[in-house]
């Protein structure tokens, strides 16, 4: 029998991607859509500002939106809830659901907590091992698993084989982030057209701390962060979807550039090995053309779940430059959460 799932924040940019990711899913069945009191009681098609190219799926269009409340989980017999709500309201809301069911969250609220996994299945699947302790600590029957900030999500996938093979001393990264990353009402058109905004609130702090947790180890119930330093400069650009990042990595060991490209090309994480339903194959797509990756051309590779990497250059000994691109509302948000839930399901945690 399929797991019954709900979406909190179903009317938003990430919520819409959840709806698409869950269509015809082999393990999960979409049972309820939740949003704010403004949307509650309305048919989904009247409540959502639908921005995707594909139509609202027929079975979803007429669903009546529920107001977010833990009683909804009981009413619909949910096993899982996916969360795409503003961080300011997530602490109490997500905890109330986790009392009984599994919560897979996009919000930043719980990401850095000591007993919460910040999961990227290709990078740190073993971090799911904290869940037992989390349930005990918090007295929950369910649990919370988070996925990272949308720029971190794309960066850590290529960093994993680089760290495993050459070690990482430090990372500098400049992002060029899409408008959908700010939500539907995020950036006014008068501010962004013909423009770049060199500031995204709280983004640099997340990019400078989340990679170390994700690339760190879980040892005896304690997360031991990776020890490299990270420096980020985050920019909003007039692109609809797809975050592009220029990364500069100082490695511990020297590398041969062709070997390093091969390591990226050959990389397989646990989702690829386990054949999880939405796992991209391959996880990393290395592009050799000088002018790639580009958001318009490459963001949908691997169903929006692959990370494309190009402009891979060696500046000098132990000094690497590359550009990576990932779809921010799929690999960086809804798709990431669904992949997390697939891994948890496969590991029999649900
Ligand atoms: P969004 O388009 O603004 O959507 C927000 C959703 O939350 C809507 O469904 C909205 O419902 C609901 N909501 C807002 N205020 C609420 C309240 N007080 N009570 C209950 N529900 C409320 O935002 P988004 O871009 O989808 O982002 C959602 C979350 O995911 C945020 O925490 C964001 O930081 C995170 N995230 C986003 C991205 C991305 O690329 N966009 C990536 C990673 C993580 P109504 O329509 O009824 O107002």
PDB file of C-alpha atoms in Angstrom, residues 7-310:
ATOM      1  CA  UNK A   7       1.907  19.040   1.460  1.00  0.00           C
ATOM      2  CA  UNK A   8       2.103  22.113   3.722  1.00  0.00           C
ATOM      3  CA  UNK A   9       2.553  25.301   1.708  1.00  0.00           C
ATOM      4  CA  UNK A  10       1.030  23.556  -1.313  1.00  0.00           C
ATOM      5  CA  UNK A  11       0.032  26.790  -3.049  1.00  0.00           C
ATOM      6  CA  UNK A  12       3.583  28.239  -3.138  1.00  0.00           C
ATOM      7  CA  UNK A  13       6.470  27.898  -5.588  1.00  0.00           C
ATOM      8  CA  UNK A  14       7.902  24.860  -3.838  1.00  0.00           C
ATOM      9  CA  UNK A  15       4.453  23.425  -3.105  1.00  0.00           C
ATOM     10  CA  UNK A  16       3.684  23.351  -6.835  1.00  0.00           C
ATOM     11  CA  UNK A  17       6.867  21.396  -7.483  1.00  0.00           C
ATOM     12  CA  UNK A  18       5.855  18.915  -4.766  1.00  0.00           C
ATOM     13  CA  UNK A  19       2.558  18.357  -6.532  1.00  0.00           C
ATOM     14  CA  UNK A  20       4.357  17.566  -9.794  1.00  0.00           C
ATOM     15  CA  UNK A  21       6.986  15.345  -8.123  1.00  0.00           C
ATOM     16  CA  UNK A  22       4.274  13.285  -6.453  1.00  0.00           C
ATOM     17  CA  UNK A  23       2.203  12.629  -9.593  1.00  0.00           C
ATOM     18  CA  UNK A  24       2.140   8.871 -10.287  1.00  0.00           C
ATOM     19  CA  UNK A  25       4.757   8.249  -7.608  1.00  0.00           C
ATOM     20  CA  UNK A  26       5.212   4.486  -7.092  1.00  0.00           C
ATOM     21  CA  UNK A  27       5.408   4.709  -3.268  1.00  0.00           C
ATOM     22  CA  UNK A  28       3.585   7.925  -2.273  1.00  0.00           C
ATOM     23  CA  UNK A  29      -0.015   9.013  -2.773  1.00  0.00           C
ATOM     24  CA  UNK A  30      -0.937  12.697  -2.510  1.00  0.00           C
ATOM     25  CA  UNK A  31      -3.874  12.908  -0.099  1.00  0.00           C
ATOM     26  CA  UNK A  32      -4.157  16.515   1.110  1.00  0.00           C
ATOM     27  CA  UNK A  33      -2.986  20.032   0.299  1.00  0.00           C
ATOM     28  CA  UNK A  34      -2.496  22.591   3.081  1.00  0.00           C
ATOM     29  CA  UNK A  35      -1.803  26.322   3.073  1.00  0.00           C
ATOM     30  CA  UNK A  36      -2.675  29.487   5.029  1.00  0.00           C
ATOM     31  CA  UNK A  37      -6.135  30.552   6.166  1.00  0.00           C
ATOM     32  CA  UNK A  38      -6.328  32.735   3.011  1.00  0.00           C
ATOM     33  CA  UNK A  39      -6.378  29.603   0.854  1.00  0.00           C
ATOM     34  CA  UNK A  40      -8.239  27.216   3.168  1.00  0.00           C
ATOM     35  CA  UNK A  41     -11.657  26.150   1.890  1.00  0.00           C
ATOM     36  CA  UNK A  42     -10.862  27.141  -1.716  1.00  0.00           C
ATOM     37  CA  UNK A  43     -10.374  24.775  -4.626  1.00  0.00           C
ATOM     38  CA  UNK A  44      -6.672  24.433  -5.343  1.00  0.00           C
ATOM     39  CA  UNK A  45      -6.959  26.053  -8.790  1.00  0.00           C
ATOM     40  CA  UNK A  46      -8.478  29.174  -7.191  1.00  0.00           C
ATOM     41  CA  UNK A  47      -5.997  29.321  -4.314  1.00  0.00           C
ATOM     42  CA  UNK A  48      -2.653  28.807  -6.117  1.00  0.00           C
ATOM     43  CA  UNK A  49      -0.817  31.277  -8.332  1.00  0.00           C
ATOM     44  CA  UNK A  50       0.220  28.440 -10.617  1.00  0.00           C
ATOM     45  CA  UNK A  51       3.465  29.301 -12.408  1.00  0.00           C
ATOM     46  CA  UNK A  52       4.495  26.022 -14.023  1.00  0.00           C
ATOM     47  CA  UNK A  53       4.356  25.287 -17.753  1.00  0.00           C
ATOM     48  CA  UNK A  54       2.411  22.057 -17.201  1.00  0.00           C
ATOM     49  CA  UNK A  55      -1.262  22.390 -16.259  1.00  0.00           C
ATOM     50  CA  UNK A  56      -2.406  21.705 -12.696  1.00  0.00           C
ATOM     51  CA  UNK A  57      -2.964  17.925 -12.687  1.00  0.00           C
ATOM     52  CA  UNK A  58      -6.708  17.174 -13.075  1.00  0.00           C
ATOM     53  CA  UNK A  59      -7.017  15.288  -9.779  1.00  0.00           C
ATOM     54  CA  UNK A  60      -5.415  18.195  -7.923  1.00  0.00           C
ATOM     55  CA  UNK A  61      -7.215  21.142  -9.479  1.00  0.00           C
ATOM     56  CA  UNK A  62     -10.493  20.491  -7.613  1.00  0.00           C
ATOM     57  CA  UNK A  63      -8.972  19.436  -4.280  1.00  0.00           C
ATOM     58  CA  UNK A  64     -10.081  21.729  -1.461  1.00  0.00           C
ATOM     59  CA  UNK A  65      -7.182  23.288   0.450  1.00  0.00           C
ATOM     60  CA  UNK A  66      -7.049  22.653   4.190  1.00  0.00           C
ATOM     61  CA  UNK A  67      -5.660  25.068   6.763  1.00  0.00           C
ATOM     62  CA  UNK A  68      -2.408  23.783   8.284  1.00  0.00           C
ATOM     63  CA  UNK A  69      -3.197  21.931  11.495  1.00  0.00           C
ATOM     64  CA  UNK A  70      -1.889  18.677  12.924  1.00  0.00           C
ATOM     65  CA  UNK A  71      -5.466  17.346  13.104  1.00  0.00           C
ATOM     66  CA  UNK A  72      -5.379  17.193   9.273  1.00  0.00           C
ATOM     67  CA  UNK A  73      -2.814  14.385   9.537  1.00  0.00           C
ATOM     68  CA  UNK A  74      -5.253  12.286  11.539  1.00  0.00           C
ATOM     69  CA  UNK A  75      -8.255  13.183   9.357  1.00  0.00           C
ATOM     70  CA  UNK A  76      -6.491  11.971   6.184  1.00  0.00           C
ATOM     71  CA  UNK A  77      -4.478   9.153   7.810  1.00  0.00           C
ATOM     72  CA  UNK A  78      -1.173  10.692   6.683  1.00  0.00           C
ATOM     73  CA  UNK A  79       2.149   8.869   6.968  1.00  0.00           C
ATOM     74  CA  UNK A  80       4.272  11.754   5.660  1.00  0.00           C
ATOM     75  CA  UNK A  81       3.996  15.517   5.375  1.00  0.00           C
ATOM     76  CA  UNK A  82       6.192  17.616   3.110  1.00  0.00           C
ATOM     77  CA  UNK A  83       6.752  21.147   4.360  1.00  0.00           C
ATOM     78  CA  UNK A  84       7.275  24.277   2.263  1.00  0.00           C
ATOM     79  CA  UNK A  85       6.116  26.974   4.664  1.00  0.00           C
ATOM     80  CA  UNK A  86       7.844  30.174   5.812  1.00  0.00           C
ATOM     81  CA  UNK A  87      10.606  29.558   8.353  1.00  0.00           C
ATOM     82  CA  UNK A  88       8.972  31.901  10.888  1.00  0.00           C
ATOM     83  CA  UNK A  89       6.038  29.542  11.450  1.00  0.00           C
ATOM     84  CA  UNK A  90       7.813  26.221  10.928  1.00  0.00           C
ATOM     85  CA  UNK A  91       9.157  25.513  14.434  1.00  0.00           C
ATOM     86  CA  UNK A  92       5.821  24.897  16.116  1.00  0.00           C
ATOM     87  CA  UNK A  93       3.968  23.653  13.050  1.00  0.00           C
ATOM     88  CA  UNK A  94       6.526  21.029  11.979  1.00  0.00           C
ATOM     89  CA  UNK A  95       7.026  19.831  15.576  1.00  0.00           C
ATOM     90  CA  UNK A  96       3.283  19.353  15.989  1.00  0.00           C
ATOM     91  CA  UNK A  97       3.179  17.043  12.953  1.00  0.00           C
ATOM     92  CA  UNK A  98       6.389  15.232  13.973  1.00  0.00           C
ATOM     93  CA  UNK A  99       4.675  14.148  17.193  1.00  0.00           C
ATOM     94  CA  UNK A 100       3.032  11.462  15.072  1.00  0.00           C
ATOM     95  CA  UNK A 101       4.307  11.321  11.485  1.00  0.00           C
ATOM     96  CA  UNK A 102       7.399  11.907   9.345  1.00  0.00           C
ATOM     97  CA  UNK A 103       8.067  15.508   8.283  1.00  0.00           C
ATOM     98  CA  UNK A 104      10.346  16.300   5.332  1.00  0.00           C
ATOM     99  CA  UNK A 105      11.075  19.998   5.466  1.00  0.00           C
ATOM    100  CA  UNK A 106      12.418  22.674   3.134  1.00  0.00           C
ATOM    101  CA  UNK A 107      12.521  25.405   5.708  1.00  0.00           C
ATOM    102  CA  UNK A 108      15.693  26.502   7.447  1.00  0.00           C
ATOM    103  CA  UNK A 109      14.254  26.324  10.987  1.00  0.00           C
ATOM    104  CA  UNK A 110      15.537  22.902  12.104  1.00  0.00           C
ATOM    105  CA  UNK A 111      18.441  22.413   9.686  1.00  0.00           C
ATOM    106  CA  UNK A 112      21.280  23.067  12.110  1.00  0.00           C
ATOM    107  CA  UNK A 113      19.740  21.398  15.198  1.00  0.00           C
ATOM    108  CA  UNK A 114      21.990  18.762  16.776  1.00  0.00           C
ATOM    109  CA  UNK A 115      19.552  15.881  16.339  1.00  0.00           C
ATOM    110  CA  UNK A 116      18.059  16.779  12.943  1.00  0.00           C
ATOM    111  CA  UNK A 117      19.530  15.396   9.718  1.00  0.00           C
ATOM    112  CA  UNK A 118      20.345  17.934   6.999  1.00  0.00           C
ATOM    113  CA  UNK A 119      20.136  15.351   4.307  1.00  0.00           C
ATOM    114  CA  UNK A 120      21.373  15.103   0.717  1.00  0.00           C
ATOM    115  CA  UNK A 121      21.053  11.392  -0.092  1.00  0.00           C
ATOM    116  CA  UNK A 122      24.011  11.355  -2.502  1.00  0.00           C
ATOM    117  CA  UNK A 123      26.255  12.921   0.147  1.00  0.00           C
ATOM    118  CA  UNK A 124      25.326  11.915   3.693  1.00  0.00           C
ATOM    119  CA  UNK A 125      22.717   9.104   3.709  1.00  0.00           C
ATOM    120  CA  UNK A 126      24.187   7.805   6.969  1.00  0.00           C
ATOM    121  CA  UNK A 127      22.956  10.974   8.758  1.00  0.00           C
ATOM    122  CA  UNK A 128      19.513   9.339   8.872  1.00  0.00           C
ATOM    123  CA  UNK A 129      21.064   7.348  11.714  1.00  0.00           C
ATOM    124  CA  UNK A 130      20.294  10.256  14.090  1.00  0.00           C
ATOM    125  CA  UNK A 131      16.541   9.715  13.863  1.00  0.00           C
ATOM    126  CA  UNK A 132      16.254   7.223  16.668  1.00  0.00           C
ATOM    127  CA  UNK A 133      17.990   9.672  19.028  1.00  0.00           C
ATOM    128  CA  UNK A 134      15.852  12.554  17.746  1.00  0.00           C
ATOM    129  CA  UNK A 135      12.640  10.675  18.538  1.00  0.00           C
ATOM    130  CA  UNK A 136      13.927   9.805  22.003  1.00  0.00           C
ATOM    131  CA  UNK A 137      15.149  13.349  22.753  1.00  0.00           C
ATOM    132  CA  UNK A 138      11.919  14.969  21.675  1.00  0.00           C
ATOM    133  CA  UNK A 139       9.393  12.318  22.664  1.00  0.00           C
ATOM    134  CA  UNK A 140       8.052  12.117  19.089  1.00  0.00           C
ATOM    135  CA  UNK A 141       6.626   9.099  17.285  1.00  0.00           C
ATOM    136  CA  UNK A 142       7.476  10.794  14.002  1.00  0.00           C
ATOM    137  CA  UNK A 143      10.578  12.792  13.064  1.00  0.00           C
ATOM    138  CA  UNK A 144      11.904  15.720  11.026  1.00  0.00           C
ATOM    139  CA  UNK A 145      14.363  15.449   8.143  1.00  0.00           C
ATOM    140  CA  UNK A 146      15.473  18.676   6.451  1.00  0.00           C
ATOM    141  CA  UNK A 147      17.033  19.466   3.102  1.00  0.00           C
ATOM    142  CA  UNK A 148      19.473  22.326   2.603  1.00  0.00           C
ATOM    143  CA  UNK A 149      19.148  25.806   1.268  1.00  0.00           C
ATOM    144  CA  UNK A 150      18.685  25.752  -2.521  1.00  0.00           C
ATOM    145  CA  UNK A 151      22.234  26.939  -3.362  1.00  0.00           C
ATOM    146  CA  UNK A 152      23.912  24.615  -0.883  1.00  0.00           C
ATOM    147  CA  UNK A 153      21.960  21.695  -2.380  1.00  0.00           C
ATOM    148  CA  UNK A 154      23.588  22.101  -5.798  1.00  0.00           C
ATOM    149  CA  UNK A 155      27.079  22.767  -4.477  1.00  0.00           C
ATOM    150  CA  UNK A 156      27.520  19.846  -2.083  1.00  0.00           C
ATOM    151  CA  UNK A 157      26.898  17.155  -4.701  1.00  0.00           C
ATOM    152  CA  UNK A 158      30.092  17.880  -6.732  1.00  0.00           C
ATOM    153  CA  UNK A 159      31.927  18.704  -3.496  1.00  0.00           C
ATOM    154  CA  UNK A 160      31.363  15.139  -2.234  1.00  0.00           C
ATOM    155  CA  UNK A 161      33.623  13.307  -4.751  1.00  0.00           C
ATOM    156  CA  UNK A 162      36.093  16.213  -4.591  1.00  0.00           C
ATOM    157  CA  UNK A 163      36.320  15.923  -0.798  1.00  0.00           C
ATOM    158  CA  UNK A 164      36.519  12.126  -0.811  1.00  0.00           C
ATOM    159  CA  UNK A 165      39.342  12.084  -3.376  1.00  0.00           C
ATOM    160  CA  UNK A 166      41.354  15.224  -2.724  1.00  0.00           C
ATOM    161  CA  UNK A 167      40.172  16.738   0.579  1.00  0.00           C
ATOM    162  CA  UNK A 168      38.876  20.310   0.877  1.00  0.00           C
ATOM    163  CA  UNK A 169      40.728  23.126   2.628  1.00  0.00           C
ATOM    164  CA  UNK A 170      38.408  25.993   1.723  1.00  0.00           C
ATOM    165  CA  UNK A 171      35.638  27.007  -0.672  1.00  0.00           C
ATOM    166  CA  UNK A 172      34.759  30.393  -2.131  1.00  0.00           C
ATOM    167  CA  UNK A 173      31.512  30.642  -4.018  1.00  0.00           C
ATOM    168  CA  UNK A 174      29.578  33.377  -5.814  1.00  0.00           C
ATOM    169  CA  UNK A 175      25.966  32.534  -6.617  1.00  0.00           C
ATOM    170  CA  UNK A 176      23.622  33.774  -9.339  1.00  0.00           C
ATOM    171  CA  UNK A 177      20.227  32.792  -7.947  1.00  0.00           C
ATOM    172  CA  UNK A 178      16.899  32.582  -9.741  1.00  0.00           C
ATOM    173  CA  UNK A 179      13.782  34.565  -8.892  1.00  0.00           C
ATOM    174  CA  UNK A 180      11.678  31.527  -7.972  1.00  0.00           C
ATOM    175  CA  UNK A 181      14.048  31.054  -5.015  1.00  0.00           C
ATOM    176  CA  UNK A 182      12.391  34.046  -3.360  1.00  0.00           C
ATOM    177  CA  UNK A 183       8.815  32.709  -3.631  1.00  0.00           C
ATOM    178  CA  UNK A 184       5.994  34.112  -5.768  1.00  0.00           C
ATOM    179  CA  UNK A 185       5.833  37.528  -4.112  1.00  0.00           C
ATOM    180  CA  UNK A 186       9.580  37.644  -3.467  1.00  0.00           C
ATOM    181  CA  UNK A 187      11.294  40.150  -5.775  1.00  0.00           C
ATOM    182  CA  UNK A 188       9.372  42.997  -7.480  1.00  0.00           C
ATOM    183  CA  UNK A 189       9.854  43.116 -11.261  1.00  0.00           C
ATOM    184  CA  UNK A 190      10.861  46.804 -11.035  1.00  0.00           C
ATOM    185  CA  UNK A 191      13.755  45.804  -8.787  1.00  0.00           C
ATOM    186  CA  UNK A 192      15.180  42.944 -10.839  1.00  0.00           C
ATOM    187  CA  UNK A 193      14.578  43.614 -14.554  1.00  0.00           C
ATOM    188  CA  UNK A 194      17.776  44.941 -16.187  1.00  0.00           C
ATOM    189  CA  UNK A 195      19.477  44.347 -12.863  1.00  0.00           C
ATOM    190  CA  UNK A 196      21.387  42.150 -10.377  1.00  0.00           C
ATOM    191  CA  UNK A 197      20.875  42.418  -6.628  1.00  0.00           C
ATOM    192  CA  UNK A 198      24.065  41.514  -4.715  1.00  0.00           C
ATOM    193  CA  UNK A 199      22.274  40.574  -1.487  1.00  0.00           C
ATOM    194  CA  UNK A 200      19.921  37.794  -0.392  1.00  0.00           C
ATOM    195  CA  UNK A 201      18.910  37.989   3.242  1.00  0.00           C
ATOM    196  CA  UNK A 202      20.421  35.230   5.464  1.00  0.00           C
ATOM    197  CA  UNK A 203      21.646  33.307   2.399  1.00  0.00           C
ATOM    198  CA  UNK A 204      25.382  33.718   2.893  1.00  0.00           C
ATOM    199  CA  UNK A 205      25.242  32.488   6.493  1.00  0.00           C
ATOM    200  CA  UNK A 206      23.465  29.333   5.317  1.00  0.00           C
ATOM    201  CA  UNK A 207      25.953  28.706   2.515  1.00  0.00           C
ATOM    202  CA  UNK A 208      28.859  29.189   4.896  1.00  0.00           C
ATOM    203  CA  UNK A 209      27.591  26.696   7.497  1.00  0.00           C
ATOM    204  CA  UNK A 210      25.345  24.057   5.881  1.00  0.00           C
ATOM    205  CA  UNK A 211      28.022  22.423   3.644  1.00  0.00           C
ATOM    206  CA  UNK A 212      30.174  21.524   6.657  1.00  0.00           C
ATOM    207  CA  UNK A 213      27.273  19.758   8.395  1.00  0.00           C
ATOM    208  CA  UNK A 214      26.278  17.884   5.237  1.00  0.00           C
ATOM    209  CA  UNK A 215      29.832  16.826   4.374  1.00  0.00           C
ATOM    210  CA  UNK A 216      30.568  15.994   8.010  1.00  0.00           C
ATOM    211  CA  UNK A 217      30.251  12.655   9.788  1.00  0.00           C
ATOM    212  CA  UNK A 218      27.765  11.239  12.246  1.00  0.00           C
ATOM    213  CA  UNK A 219      29.777   9.626  15.051  1.00  0.00           C
ATOM    214  CA  UNK A 220      28.096   8.003  18.067  1.00  0.00           C
ATOM    215  CA  UNK A 221      25.021  10.250  17.782  1.00  0.00           C
ATOM    216  CA  UNK A 222      27.005  13.470  17.248  1.00  0.00           C
ATOM    217  CA  UNK A 223      27.458  15.385  13.986  1.00  0.00           C
ATOM    218  CA  UNK A 224      31.147  16.165  13.444  1.00  0.00           C
ATOM    219  CA  UNK A 225      31.253  18.933  10.867  1.00  0.00           C
ATOM    220  CA  UNK A 226      33.782  18.920   8.031  1.00  0.00           C
ATOM    221  CA  UNK A 227      36.539  21.380   8.856  1.00  0.00           C
ATOM    222  CA  UNK A 228      36.902  23.468   5.704  1.00  0.00           C
ATOM    223  CA  UNK A 229      36.066  27.175   5.610  1.00  0.00           C
ATOM    224  CA  UNK A 230      33.398  28.469   3.224  1.00  0.00           C
ATOM    225  CA  UNK A 231      32.993  32.022   1.913  1.00  0.00           C
ATOM    226  CA  UNK A 232      29.887  32.936  -0.070  1.00  0.00           C
ATOM    227  CA  UNK A 233      28.623  35.949  -1.948  1.00  0.00           C
ATOM    228  CA  UNK A 234      24.987  35.587  -3.029  1.00  0.00           C
ATOM    229  CA  UNK A 235      23.318  37.442  -5.883  1.00  0.00           C
ATOM    230  CA  UNK A 236      19.759  37.524  -7.231  1.00  0.00           C
ATOM    231  CA  UNK A 237      19.588  37.576 -11.032  1.00  0.00           C
ATOM    232  CA  UNK A 238      16.752  37.864 -13.571  1.00  0.00           C
ATOM    233  CA  UNK A 239      16.480  34.119 -14.240  1.00  0.00           C
ATOM    234  CA  UNK A 240      13.210  32.290 -13.569  1.00  0.00           C
ATOM    235  CA  UNK A 241      14.536  28.926 -12.298  1.00  0.00           C
ATOM    236  CA  UNK A 242      18.023  27.489 -11.744  1.00  0.00           C
ATOM    237  CA  UNK A 243      20.811  28.649  -9.458  1.00  0.00           C
ATOM    238  CA  UNK A 244      24.261  29.020 -11.051  1.00  0.00           C
ATOM    239  CA  UNK A 245      27.338  29.071  -8.810  1.00  0.00           C
ATOM    240  CA  UNK A 246      30.970  29.923  -9.530  1.00  0.00           C
ATOM    241  CA  UNK A 247      33.043  27.886  -7.066  1.00  0.00           C
ATOM    242  CA  UNK A 248      36.724  28.129  -6.168  1.00  0.00           C
ATOM    243  CA  UNK A 249      38.029  25.218  -4.130  1.00  0.00           C
ATOM    244  CA  UNK A 250      41.356  24.861  -2.400  1.00  0.00           C
ATOM    245  CA  UNK A 251      42.054  21.117  -2.054  1.00  0.00           C
ATOM    246  CA  UNK A 252      44.250  19.283   0.476  1.00  0.00           C
ATOM    247  CA  UNK A 253      45.909  17.098  -2.171  1.00  0.00           C
ATOM    248  CA  UNK A 254      46.921  18.028  -5.670  1.00  0.00           C
ATOM    249  CA  UNK A 255      44.858  16.651  -8.581  1.00  0.00           C
ATOM    250  CA  UNK A 256      45.038  15.928 -12.261  1.00  0.00           C
ATOM    251  CA  UNK A 257      42.201  17.806 -13.956  1.00  0.00           C
ATOM    252  CA  UNK A 258      41.179  14.932 -16.245  1.00  0.00           C
ATOM    253  CA  UNK A 259      41.136  12.509 -13.278  1.00  0.00           C
ATOM    254  CA  UNK A 260      39.000  14.933 -11.332  1.00  0.00           C
ATOM    255  CA  UNK A 261      36.500  15.254 -14.207  1.00  0.00           C
ATOM    256  CA  UNK A 262      36.307  11.464 -14.376  1.00  0.00           C
ATOM    257  CA  UNK A 263      35.653  11.250 -10.621  1.00  0.00           C
ATOM    258  CA  UNK A 264      32.751  13.681 -11.045  1.00  0.00           C
ATOM    259  CA  UNK A 265      31.380  11.814 -14.081  1.00  0.00           C
ATOM    260  CA  UNK A 266      31.611   8.405 -12.388  1.00  0.00           C
ATOM    261  CA  UNK A 267      30.171   9.542  -9.069  1.00  0.00           C
ATOM    262  CA  UNK A 268      27.299   7.435  -7.779  1.00  0.00           C
ATOM    263  CA  UNK A 269      25.571   8.105  -4.511  1.00  0.00           C
ATOM    264  CA  UNK A 270      23.240   5.856  -2.564  1.00  0.00           C
ATOM    265  CA  UNK A 271      20.104   6.969  -4.499  1.00  0.00           C
ATOM    266  CA  UNK A 272      21.733   5.857  -7.771  1.00  0.00           C
ATOM    267  CA  UNK A 273      22.920   2.553  -6.269  1.00  0.00           C
ATOM    268  CA  UNK A 274      19.517   1.856  -4.698  1.00  0.00           C
ATOM    269  CA  UNK A 275      17.634   2.968  -7.832  1.00  0.00           C
ATOM    270  CA  UNK A 276      15.345   5.349  -5.891  1.00  0.00           C
ATOM    271  CA  UNK A 277      12.410   6.429  -8.104  1.00  0.00           C
ATOM    272  CA  UNK A 278      13.406  10.092  -8.538  1.00  0.00           C
ATOM    273  CA  UNK A 279      17.196   9.663  -8.359  1.00  0.00           C
ATOM    274  CA  UNK A 280      18.911  11.267 -11.358  1.00  0.00           C
ATOM    275  CA  UNK A 281      21.283   9.027 -13.280  1.00  0.00           C
ATOM    276  CA  UNK A 282      23.940  10.313 -13.277  1.00  0.00           C
ATOM    277  CA  UNK A 283      23.763  12.684 -10.324  1.00  0.00           C
ATOM    278  CA  UNK A 284      26.454  14.934 -11.804  1.00  0.00           C
ATOM    279  CA  UNK A 285      26.537  15.865 -15.481  1.00  0.00           C
ATOM    280  CA  UNK A 286      29.919  17.172 -16.589  1.00  0.00           C
ATOM    281  CA  UNK A 287      29.613  19.569 -19.519  1.00  0.00           C
ATOM    282  CA  UNK A 288      32.689  20.165 -21.653  1.00  0.00           C
ATOM    283  CA  UNK A 289      31.505  23.113 -23.741  1.00  0.00           C
ATOM    284  CA  UNK A 290      33.113  26.393 -22.667  1.00  0.00           C
ATOM    285  CA  UNK A 291      29.803  28.224 -22.291  1.00  0.00           C
ATOM    286  CA  UNK A 292      27.885  25.690 -20.165  1.00  0.00           C
ATOM    287  CA  UNK A 293      26.109  25.153 -17.811  1.00  0.00           C
ATOM    288  CA  UNK A 294      23.391  27.705 -18.497  1.00  0.00           C
ATOM    289  CA  UNK A 295      20.091  27.856 -16.581  1.00  0.00           C
ATOM    290  CA  UNK A 296      17.780  27.930 -19.604  1.00  0.00           C
ATOM    291  CA  UNK A 297      19.511  24.993 -21.276  1.00  0.00           C
ATOM    292  CA  UNK A 298      20.583  22.779 -18.394  1.00  0.00           C
ATOM    293  CA  UNK A 299      18.326  23.241 -15.350  1.00  0.00           C
ATOM    294  CA  UNK A 300      15.942  20.427 -16.326  1.00  0.00           C
ATOM    295  CA  UNK A 301      18.617  17.758 -16.819  1.00  0.00           C
ATOM    296  CA  UNK A 302      17.799  14.568 -14.927  1.00  0.00           C
ATOM    297  CA  UNK A 303      14.236  15.799 -14.396  1.00  0.00           C
ATOM    298  CA  UNK A 304      15.651  18.843 -12.570  1.00  0.00           C
ATOM    299  CA  UNK A 305      17.479  16.576 -10.108  1.00  0.00           C
ATOM    300  CA  UNK A 306      20.919  16.422 -11.761  1.00  0.00           C
ATOM    301  CA  UNK A 307      23.634  18.940 -10.948  1.00  0.00           C
ATOM    302  CA  UNK A 308      25.467  20.116 -14.058  1.00  0.00           C
ATOM    303  CA  UNK A 309      29.097  21.099 -13.720  1.00  0.00           C
ATOM    304  CA  UNK A 310      31.229  22.880 -16.285  1.00  0.00           C
TER     305      UNK A 310
END
